[in-house]
PDB file of C-alpha atoms and ligand atoms in Angstrom:
ATOM      1  CA  MET C   1      95.779  98.932  47.675  1.00 44.00           C
ATOM      2  CA  ASN C   2      94.604 100.256  51.008  1.00 47.00           C
ATOM      3  CA  ALA C   3      91.531  99.131  52.948  1.00 51.00           C
ATOM      4  CA  ARG C   4      89.340 101.798  51.345  1.00 63.00           C
ATOM      5  CA  ASP C   5      90.077 100.563  47.830  1.00 87.00           C
ATOM      6  CA  LYS C   6      88.539  97.147  48.273  1.00 92.00           C
ATOM      7  CA  VAL C   7      85.690  95.547  50.108  1.00 95.00           C
ATOM      8  CA  ARG C   8      85.446  91.880  50.969  1.00 96.00           C
ATOM      9  CA  LEU C   9      82.020  90.263  51.000  1.00 97.00           C
ATOM     10  CA  GLY C  10      81.391  86.977  52.777  1.00 97.00           C
ATOM     11  CA  ALA C  11      78.285  85.039  51.790  1.00 98.00           C
ATOM     12  CA  VAL C  12      76.462  81.988  53.070  1.00 98.00           C
ATOM     13  CA  ALA C  13      72.882  80.710  52.861  1.00 98.00           C
ATOM     14  CA  ASP C  14      70.806  77.906  54.354  1.00 98.00           C
ATOM     15  CA  ILE C  15      72.098  78.171  57.879  1.00 98.00           C
ATOM     16  CA  HIS C  16      68.818  76.602  59.083  1.00 98.00           C
ATOM     17  CA  CYS C  17      69.283  77.783  62.653  1.00 98.00           C
ATOM     18  CA  THR C  18      67.319  75.690  65.179  1.00 98.00           C
ATOM     19  CA  LYS C  19      66.629  76.257  68.863  1.00 96.00           C
ATOM     20  CA  ASN C  20      69.570  73.900  69.517  1.00 97.00           C
ATOM     21  CA  SER C  21      72.079  75.847  67.396  1.00 96.00           C
ATOM     22  CA  GLN C  22      73.396  77.888  70.311  1.00 95.00           C
ATOM     23  CA  ASN C  23      77.215  78.230  70.080  1.00 95.00           C
ATOM     24  CA  MET C  24      77.243  76.116  66.894  1.00 95.00           C
ATOM     25  CA  LEU C  25      77.049  78.986  64.401  1.00 97.00           C
ATOM     26  CA  ARG C  26      79.113  81.442  66.410  1.00 97.00           C
ATOM     27  CA  PRO C  27      82.519  80.081  65.163  1.00 96.00           C
ATOM     28  CA  LEU C  28      81.397  80.542  61.550  1.00 97.00           C
ATOM     29  CA  PHE C  29      80.236  84.096  62.189  1.00 97.00           C
ATOM     30  CA  GLU C  30      83.411  84.951  64.125  1.00 97.00           C
ATOM     31  CA  LYS C  31      85.504  83.708  61.192  1.00 97.00           C
ATOM     32  CA  MET C  32      83.405  85.653  58.696  1.00 97.00           C
ATOM     33  CA  SER C  33      83.657  88.777  60.811  1.00 97.00           C
ATOM     34  CA  GLU C  34      87.452  88.427  60.910  1.00 97.00           C
ATOM     35  CA  GLU C  35      87.820  87.775  57.186  1.00 96.00           C
ATOM     36  CA  VAL C  36      85.333  90.082  55.482  1.00 97.00           C
ATOM     37  CA  ASP C  37      83.908  93.595  55.642  1.00 97.00           C
ATOM     38  CA  ILE C  38      80.240  92.791  54.976  1.00 98.00           C
ATOM     39  CA  LEU C  39      78.299  89.581  55.665  1.00 98.00           C
ATOM     40  CA  LEU C  40      75.572  88.368  53.284  1.00 98.00           C
ATOM     41  CA  LEU C  41      73.039  85.766  54.467  1.00 98.00           C
ATOM     42  CA  CYS C  42      70.929  84.429  51.602  1.00 98.00           C
ATOM     43  CA  GLY C  43      67.865  82.924  53.210  1.00 98.00           C
ATOM     44  CA  ASP C  44      66.753  79.857  55.174  1.00 98.00           C
ATOM     45  CA  LEU C  45      68.264  81.599  58.146  1.00 98.00           C
ATOM     46  CA  THR C  46      66.035  79.513  60.413  1.00 98.00           C
ATOM     47  CA  ASP C  47      64.811  75.948  60.061  1.00 98.00           C
ATOM     48  CA  TYR C  48      61.078  76.451  60.570  1.00 98.00           C
ATOM     49  CA  GLY C  49      60.745  80.229  60.717  1.00 98.00           C
ATOM     50  CA  ARG C  50      60.060  80.125  64.448  1.00 98.00           C
ATOM     51  CA  PRO C  51      60.741  83.226  66.527  1.00 98.00           C
ATOM     52  CA  GLU C  52      62.739  81.177  69.073  1.00 98.00           C
ATOM     53  CA  GLU C  53      65.051  80.071  66.251  1.00 98.00           C
ATOM     54  CA  ALA C  54      65.490  83.699  65.179  1.00 98.00           C
ATOM     55  CA  HIS C  55      66.388  84.611  68.779  1.00 98.00           C
ATOM     56  CA  VAL C  56      69.082  81.894  68.808  1.00 98.00           C
ATOM     57  CA  LEU C  57      70.432  83.204  65.489  1.00 98.00           C
ATOM     58  CA  ALA C  58      70.427  86.767  66.798  1.00 98.00           C
ATOM     59  CA  GLY C  59      72.498  85.552  69.764  1.00 98.00           C
ATOM     60  CA  GLU C  60      74.995  83.798  67.500  1.00 98.00           C
ATOM     61  CA  LEU C  61      75.329  86.945  65.369  1.00 98.00           C
ATOM     62  CA  THR C  62      76.569  88.977  68.351  1.00 96.00           C
ATOM     63  CA  ALA C  63      79.954  87.516  67.290  1.00 91.00           C
ATOM     64  CA  VAL C  64      79.859  89.845  64.274  1.00 97.00           C
ATOM     65  CA  ASP C  65      81.009  93.447  64.337  1.00 96.00           C
ATOM     66  CA  LYS C  66      80.496  94.062  60.607  1.00 97.00           C
ATOM     67  CA  PRO C  67      77.377  95.008  58.612  1.00 98.00           C
ATOM     68  CA  ILE C  68      75.065  92.051  57.996  1.00 98.00           C
ATOM     69  CA  LEU C  69      72.629  91.972  55.067  1.00 98.00           C
ATOM     70  CA  ALA C  70      70.104  89.193  54.591  1.00 98.00           C
ATOM     71  CA  VAL C  71      67.077  87.942  52.718  1.00 98.00           C
ATOM     72  CA  LEU C  72      64.614  85.395  54.063  1.00 98.00           C
ATOM     73  CA  GLY C  73      64.149  81.957  52.507  1.00 98.00           C
ATOM     74  CA  ASN C  74      61.147  79.662  52.213  1.00 98.00           C
ATOM     75  CA  HIS C  75      61.961  78.001  55.555  1.00 98.00           C
ATOM     76  CA  ASP C  76      61.725  81.388  57.251  1.00 98.00           C
ATOM     77  CA  TYR C  77      58.070  81.499  56.124  1.00 98.00           C
ATOM     78  CA  GLU C  78      57.134  77.988  57.246  1.00 98.00           C
ATOM     79  CA  SER C  79      55.512  78.938  60.567  1.00 98.00           C
ATOM     80  CA  GLY C  80      53.808  82.083  59.309  1.00 98.00           C
ATOM     81  CA  HIS C  81      55.936  84.249  61.604  1.00 98.00           C
ATOM     82  CA  GLU C  82      58.172  85.785  58.945  1.00 98.00           C
ATOM     83  CA  ALA C  83      57.373  89.334  60.096  1.00 98.00           C
ATOM     84  CA  GLU C  84      58.393  88.500  63.660  1.00 98.00           C
ATOM     85  CA  VAL C  85      61.523  86.682  62.457  1.00 98.00           C
ATOM     86  CA  THR C  86      62.415  89.755  60.402  1.00 98.00           C
ATOM     87  CA  GLU C  87      61.849  92.063  63.376  1.00 98.00           C
ATOM     88  CA  ILE C  88      63.995  89.929  65.710  1.00 98.00           C
ATOM     89  CA  LEU C  89      66.835  89.936  63.201  1.00 98.00           C
ATOM     90  CA  ARG C  90      66.508  93.657  62.490  1.00 98.00           C
ATOM     91  CA  THR C  91      66.636  94.360  66.223  1.00 98.00           C
ATOM     92  CA  ALA C  92      69.851  92.311  66.276  1.00 97.00           C
ATOM     93  CA  GLY C  93      71.307  94.634  63.625  1.00 97.00           C
ATOM     94  CA  VAL C  94      70.664  92.551  60.512  1.00 98.00           C
ATOM     95  CA  ASN C  95      69.487  94.529  57.502  1.00 98.00           C
ATOM     96  CA  VAL C  96      66.789  92.196  56.143  1.00 98.00           C
ATOM     97  CA  LEU C  97      66.118  93.122  52.509  1.00 98.00           C
ATOM     98  CA  ASP C  98      62.791  92.408  50.835  1.00 98.00           C
ATOM     99  CA  GLY C  99      62.791  94.486  47.688  1.00 97.00           C
ATOM    100  CA  ASP C 100      64.946  96.997  49.548  1.00 96.00           C
ATOM    101  CA  VAL C 101      68.289  98.516  48.644  1.00 97.00           C
ATOM    102  CA  CYS C 102      71.169  99.729  50.742  1.00 96.00           C
ATOM    103  CA  GLU C 103      74.535 101.246  50.010  1.00 97.00           C
ATOM    104  CA  ILE C 104      77.709 100.504  51.956  1.00 96.00           C
ATOM    105  CA  ASP C 105      81.119 101.892  50.961  1.00 92.00           C
ATOM    106  CA  GLY C 106      79.766 102.792  47.526  1.00 91.00           C
ATOM    107  CA  ILE C 107      78.462  99.291  46.850  1.00 96.00           C
ATOM    108  CA  GLY C 108      74.748  98.943  46.211  1.00 97.00           C
ATOM    109  CA  PHE C 109      72.967  95.904  47.604  1.00 98.00           C
ATOM    110  CA  VAL C 110      69.583  94.592  46.529  1.00 98.00           C
ATOM    111  CA  GLY C 111      67.770  91.709  48.175  1.00 98.00           C
ATOM    112  CA  VAL C 112      64.625  89.712  47.434  1.00 98.00           C
ATOM    113  CA  LYS C 113      63.687  86.160  48.336  1.00 98.00           C
ATOM    114  CA  GLY C 114      62.626  85.172  44.829  1.00 98.00           C
ATOM    115  CA  PHE C 115      60.401  82.196  44.086  1.00 98.00           C
ATOM    116  CA  GLY C 116      60.172  79.044  41.981  1.00 97.00           C
ATOM    117  CA  GLY C 117      58.646  78.457  38.579  1.00 97.00           C
ATOM    118  CA  GLY C 118      61.373  76.833  36.528  1.00 97.00           C
ATOM    119  CA  PHE C 119      63.689  77.908  33.792  1.00 96.00           C
ATOM    120  CA  GLY C 120      63.662  78.887  30.147  1.00 93.00           C
ATOM    121  CA  ARG C 121      61.253  76.962  27.940  1.00 91.00           C
ATOM    122  CA  ALA C 122      60.305  74.744  30.895  1.00 91.00           C
ATOM    123  CA  ALA C 123      59.158  77.720  33.001  1.00 93.00           C
ATOM    124  CA  LEU C 124      55.611  77.419  34.276  1.00 94.00           C
ATOM    125  CA  GLU C 125      53.196  79.698  32.415  1.00 93.00           C
ATOM    126  CA  PRO C 126      50.130  81.390  33.947  1.00 94.00           C
ATOM    127  CA  TRP C 127      47.615  79.197  32.183  1.00 95.00           C
ATOM    128  CA  GLY C 128      44.730  77.038  33.391  1.00 96.00           C
ATOM    129  CA  GLU C 129      43.763  76.823  37.037  1.00 97.00           C
ATOM    130  CA  LYS C 130      43.724  79.878  39.258  1.00 97.00           C
ATOM    131  CA  ALA C 131      46.170  78.133  41.585  1.00 96.00           C
ATOM    132  CA  ILE C 132      48.723  77.874  38.759  1.00 96.00           C
ATOM    133  CA  LYS C 133      48.185  81.539  37.889  1.00 97.00           C
ATOM    134  CA  ARG C 134      48.684  82.541  41.549  1.00 97.00           C
ATOM    135  CA  PHE C 135      51.891  80.512  41.700  1.00 96.00           C
ATOM    136  CA  VAL C 136      53.277  82.156  38.559  1.00 96.00           C
ATOM    137  CA  GLN C 137      52.117  85.586  39.748  1.00 97.00           C
ATOM    138  CA  GLU C 138      54.169  85.143  42.931  1.00 97.00           C
ATOM    139  CA  SER C 139      57.206  84.501  40.766  1.00 97.00           C
ATOM    140  CA  ILE C 140      56.451  87.578  38.638  1.00 97.00           C
ATOM    141  CA  ASN C 141      55.913  89.705  41.769  1.00 98.00           C
ATOM    142  CA  GLU C 142      59.339  88.770  43.130  1.00 98.00           C
ATOM    143  CA  ALA C 143      60.956  89.571  39.760  1.00 98.00           C
ATOM    144  CA  LEU C 144      59.182  92.961  39.688  1.00 98.00           C
ATOM    145  CA  LYS C 145      60.317  93.661  43.239  1.00 98.00           C
ATOM    146  CA  LEU C 146      63.883  92.901  42.157  1.00 98.00           C
ATOM    147  CA  GLU C 147      63.544  95.097  39.075  1.00 98.00           C
ATOM    148  CA  SER C 148      62.237  98.134  40.940  1.00 97.00           C
ATOM    149  CA  ALA C 149      64.990  97.791  43.546  1.00 98.00           C
ATOM    150  CA  LEU C 150      67.681  97.579  40.856  1.00 98.00           C
ATOM    151  CA  ALA C 151      66.267 100.710  39.217  1.00 97.00           C
ATOM    152  CA  ARG C 152      66.867 102.668  42.428  1.00 96.00           C
ATOM    153  CA  LEU C 153      70.633 102.115  42.461  1.00 95.00           C
ATOM    154  CA  ASN C 154      73.341 103.970  40.624  1.00 92.00           C
ATOM    155  CA  THR C 155      76.487 102.557  42.165  1.00 93.00           C
ATOM    156  CA  ALA C 156      79.710 101.320  40.567  1.00 91.00           C
ATOM    157  CA  HIS C 157      78.972  97.875  41.994  1.00 95.00           C
ATOM    158  CA  THR C 158      75.600  96.286  42.540  1.00 97.00           C
ATOM    159  CA  VAL C 159      75.391  93.024  44.461  1.00 98.00           C
ATOM    160  CA  VAL C 160      72.168  90.999  44.544  1.00 98.00           C
ATOM    161  CA  LEU C 161      71.032  88.673  47.331  1.00 98.00           C
ATOM    162  CA  LEU C 162      68.395  86.051  46.520  1.00 98.00           C
ATOM    163  CA  HIS C 163      67.268  82.831  48.094  1.00 98.00           C
ATOM    164  CA  TYR C 164      65.966  81.166  44.933  1.00 98.00           C
ATOM    165  CA  SER C 165      68.221  80.790  41.909  1.00 98.00           C
ATOM    166  CA  PRO C 166      67.828  83.001  38.833  1.00 98.00           C
ATOM    167  CA  ILE C 167      69.648  80.482  36.590  1.00 98.00           C
ATOM    168  CA  GLU C 168      69.706  76.749  36.053  1.00 97.00           C
ATOM    169  CA  ALA C 169      73.489  76.310  36.158  1.00 97.00           C
ATOM    170  CA  THR C 170      73.804  76.728  39.927  1.00 98.00           C
ATOM    171  CA  ILE C 171      71.097  74.185  40.738  1.00 97.00           C
ATOM    172  CA  GLU C 172      72.666  71.466  38.595  1.00 96.00           C
ATOM    173  CA  GLY C 173      73.333  68.500  40.848  1.00 96.00           C
ATOM    174  CA  GLU C 174      69.833  68.552  42.242  1.00 96.00           C
ATOM    175  CA  THR C 175      67.227  66.072  40.995  1.00 95.00           C
ATOM    176  CA  PRO C 176      65.947  67.612  37.709  1.00 94.00           C
ATOM    177  CA  THR C 177      62.317  67.131  38.757  1.00 93.00           C
ATOM    178  CA  LEU C 178      62.972  69.621  41.582  1.00 95.00           C
ATOM    179  CA  TYR C 179      64.205  72.407  39.287  1.00 95.00           C
ATOM    180  CA  PRO C 180      60.846  74.244  39.107  1.00 95.00           C
ATOM    181  CA  TYR C 181      60.892  74.606  42.912  1.00 96.00           C
ATOM    182  CA  LEU C 182      64.487  75.829  43.135  1.00 98.00           C
ATOM    183  CA  GLY C 183      64.307  79.019  41.139  1.00 98.00           C
ATOM    184  CA  SER C 184      62.926  80.951  38.235  1.00 98.00           C
ATOM    185  CA  SER C 185      64.423  82.431  35.099  1.00 97.00           C
ATOM    186  CA  ARG C 186      61.931  85.293  35.590  1.00 97.00           C
ATOM    187  CA  LEU C 187      64.457  86.525  38.181  1.00 98.00           C
ATOM    188  CA  GLU C 188      67.154  86.632  35.509  1.00 98.00           C
ATOM    189  CA  GLU C 189      65.248  89.094  33.330  1.00 96.00           C
ATOM    190  CA  PRO C 190      65.752  92.203  35.526  1.00 97.00           C
ATOM    191  CA  LEU C 191      69.312  91.080  36.257  1.00 97.00           C
ATOM    192  CA  ALA C 192      69.995  91.331  32.527  1.00 94.00           C
ATOM    193  CA  ARG C 193      68.559  94.853  32.289  1.00 95.00           C
ATOM    194  CA  TYR C 194      70.721  96.509  34.946  1.00 96.00           C
ATOM    195  CA  PRO C 195      74.470  96.524  35.576  1.00 95.00           C
ATOM    196  CA  VAL C 196      75.081  93.918  38.252  1.00 97.00           C
ATOM    197  CA  THR C 197      78.450  92.824  39.605  1.00 97.00           C
ATOM    198  CA  ALA C 198      77.536  89.582  41.359  1.00 97.00           C
ATOM    199  CA  ILE C 199      74.542  87.548  42.497  1.00 98.00           C
ATOM    200  CA  PHE C 200      74.366  85.269  45.524  1.00 98.00           C
ATOM    201  CA  HIS C 201      71.657  82.739  46.299  1.00 98.00           C
ATOM    202  CA  GLY C 202      71.042  79.556  48.251  1.00 98.00           C
ATOM    203  CA  HIS C 203      68.142  77.060  48.472  1.00 98.00           C
ATOM    204  CA  ALA C 204      69.712  74.423  46.177  1.00 98.00           C
ATOM    205  CA  HIS C 205      71.647  72.499  48.825  1.00 98.00           C
ATOM    206  CA  LYS C 206      72.875  69.954  46.272  1.00 97.00           C
ATOM    207  CA  GLY C 207      73.435  72.435  43.443  1.00 97.00           C
ATOM    208  CA  SER C 208      76.598  73.829  41.859  1.00 97.00           C
ATOM    209  CA  PRO C 209      78.717  76.629  43.323  1.00 97.00           C
ATOM    210  CA  GLN C 210      78.968  78.993  40.371  1.00 97.00           C
ATOM    211  CA  GLY C 211      77.338  79.903  37.079  1.00 97.00           C
ATOM    212  CA  TYR C 212      76.674  82.970  34.935  1.00 97.00           C
ATOM    213  CA  THR C 213      73.681  84.885  33.730  1.00 97.00           C
ATOM    214  CA  ARG C 214      73.275  85.341  29.998  1.00 95.00           C
ATOM    215  CA  ASN C 215      75.084  88.686  30.492  1.00 94.00           C
ATOM    216  CA  GLU C 216      78.063  86.855  32.023  1.00 96.00           C
ATOM    217  CA  VAL C 217      77.377  88.092  35.548  1.00 97.00           C
ATOM    218  CA  PRO C 218      78.675  85.574  38.104  1.00 97.00           C
ATOM    219  CA  VAL C 219      76.057  83.763  40.183  1.00 98.00           C
ATOM    220  CA  TYR C 220      77.198  82.048  43.374  1.00 98.00           C
ATOM    221  CA  ASN C 221      75.196  79.340  45.101  1.00 98.00           C
ATOM    222  CA  VAL C 222      76.319  79.732  48.707  1.00 98.00           C
ATOM    223  CA  ALA C 223      74.070  77.114  50.329  1.00 98.00           C
ATOM    224  CA  MET C 224      75.975  76.028  53.424  1.00 98.00           C
ATOM    225  CA  PRO C 225      75.536  72.269  52.830  1.00 97.00           C
ATOM    226  CA  LEU C 226      77.031  72.716  49.351  1.00 97.00           C
ATOM    227  CA  LEU C 227      79.993  74.748  50.616  1.00 97.00           C
ATOM    228  CA  LYS C 228      80.616  72.247  53.433  1.00 95.00           C
ATOM    229  CA  ARG C 229      80.803  69.379  50.948  1.00 93.00           C
ATOM    230  CA  LEU C 230      82.988  71.247  48.506  1.00 87.00           C
ATOM    231  CA  PHE C 231      85.446  72.657  51.006  1.00 84.00           C
ATOM    232  CA  GLU C 232      85.558  70.079  53.737  1.00 87.00           C
ATOM    233  CA  GLY C 233      87.201  71.242  56.932  1.00 88.00           C
ATOM    234  CA  GLN C 234      87.046  74.940  56.044  1.00 91.00           C
ATOM    235  CA  ALA C 235      84.654  77.607  57.220  1.00 94.00           C
ATOM    236  CA  PRO C 236      81.660  77.371  54.851  1.00 96.00           C
ATOM    237  CA  PHE C 237      81.377  80.825  53.376  1.00 96.00           C
ATOM    238  CA  ARG C 238      82.337  82.363  50.089  1.00 96.00           C
ATOM    239  CA  ILE C 239      84.466  85.475  49.748  1.00 96.00           C
ATOM    240  CA  LEU C 240      84.165  87.984  46.947  1.00 96.00           C
ATOM    241  CA  GLU C 241      86.535  90.917  46.916  1.00 96.00           C
ATOM    242  CA  LEU C 242      85.366  94.011  45.084  1.00 95.00           C
ATOM    243  CA  SER C 243      87.776  96.626  43.871  1.00 91.00           C
ATOM    244  CA  LEU C 244      86.395 100.120  44.341  1.00 87.00           C
ATOM    245  CA  THR C 245      89.013 101.706  42.120  1.00 78.00           C
ATOM    246  CA  ARG C 246      88.309  99.723  38.949  1.00 55.00           C
ATOM    247  CA  HIS C 247      84.841 100.582  37.829  1.00 49.00           C
ATOM    248  CA  ALA C 248      82.415  97.664  37.845  1.00 42.00           C
ATOM    249  CA  ARG C 249      84.999  94.929  37.851  1.00 45.00           C
ATOM    250  CA  THR C 250      85.637  92.366  40.505  1.00 49.00           C
ATOM    251  CA  SER C 251      88.583  90.331  41.573  1.00 44.00           C
ATOM    252  CA  TYR C 252      87.456  87.038  42.961  1.00 51.00           C
ATOM    253  CA  GLU C 253      89.564  85.311  45.553  1.00 46.00           C
ATOM    254  CA  GLN C 254      89.793  81.592  45.138  1.00 40.00           C
ATOM    255  CA  PRO C 255      89.304  79.529  48.271  1.00 51.00           C
ATOM    256  CA  SER C 256      92.337  79.074  50.465  1.00 37.00           C
ATOM    257  CA  GLU C 257      92.737  77.612  53.907  1.00 38.00           C
ATOM    258  CA  GLY C 258      89.979  78.888  56.134  1.00 38.00           C
ATOM    259  CA  GLN C 259      88.337  80.817  53.345  1.00 39.00           C
ATOM    260  CA  ILE C 260      85.791  79.920  50.782  1.00 35.00           C
TER     261      ILE C 260
HETATM  262 FE1  FE2 X 301      67.643  75.573  52.696  1.00 76.81          FE
HETATM  263 FE1  FE2 X 302      65.191  77.146  50.810  1.00 76.81          FE
END
């Protein structure tokens, strides 16, 4: 199989870059750039969403000479400067997706942040106070954004970047009372209506690394703290290799030394 027959994705989330992270993230990004063809960063790129943190991250990402796709996380909104953070990262060459799609080497990518709300029968319903309805509406809006982005793609592979989880399985390990804040099964609904190859998310630092949607699509929690704990001593990113010759099927590489 030559290089054009397969594409390697490398994913990580919850980098939480601070103004003191200079030269600390660069080794990770250098390793990712060596090992994979496309980098996926699934939110909480900065710690407080401050522009100075985004500038530090942009500096660290100069180690990368591959395409970088990203979504923001809740931390990137904390200071109210998410538009500036996005602009700094875009200027640094990062394709920040917010209901957007892009296509690289025949693979379609969709990215939205997502939101909380809980899962299944425990999902919060839009009932009662206006504040509850606004909260649920935010969750619905993110799911609609995901749905309309998915509808725009017609590629053999579609890969989805989220910050919040669309399923409960990949947040297991977290305190159950936190589940409503870690994701929403409303995000799973559009994922079940369109052909999707793989889904990456973060946010649940103490969650589980892998689960499946009800359509058996793999969901990877790539929160950096989780990957660091699971694969101690190795670079904390996950690799997914996609075959471009076998329609809509993936071959997943298990972690080996220096790879996750
Ligand atoms: Fe985080
Ligand atoms: Fe988060």
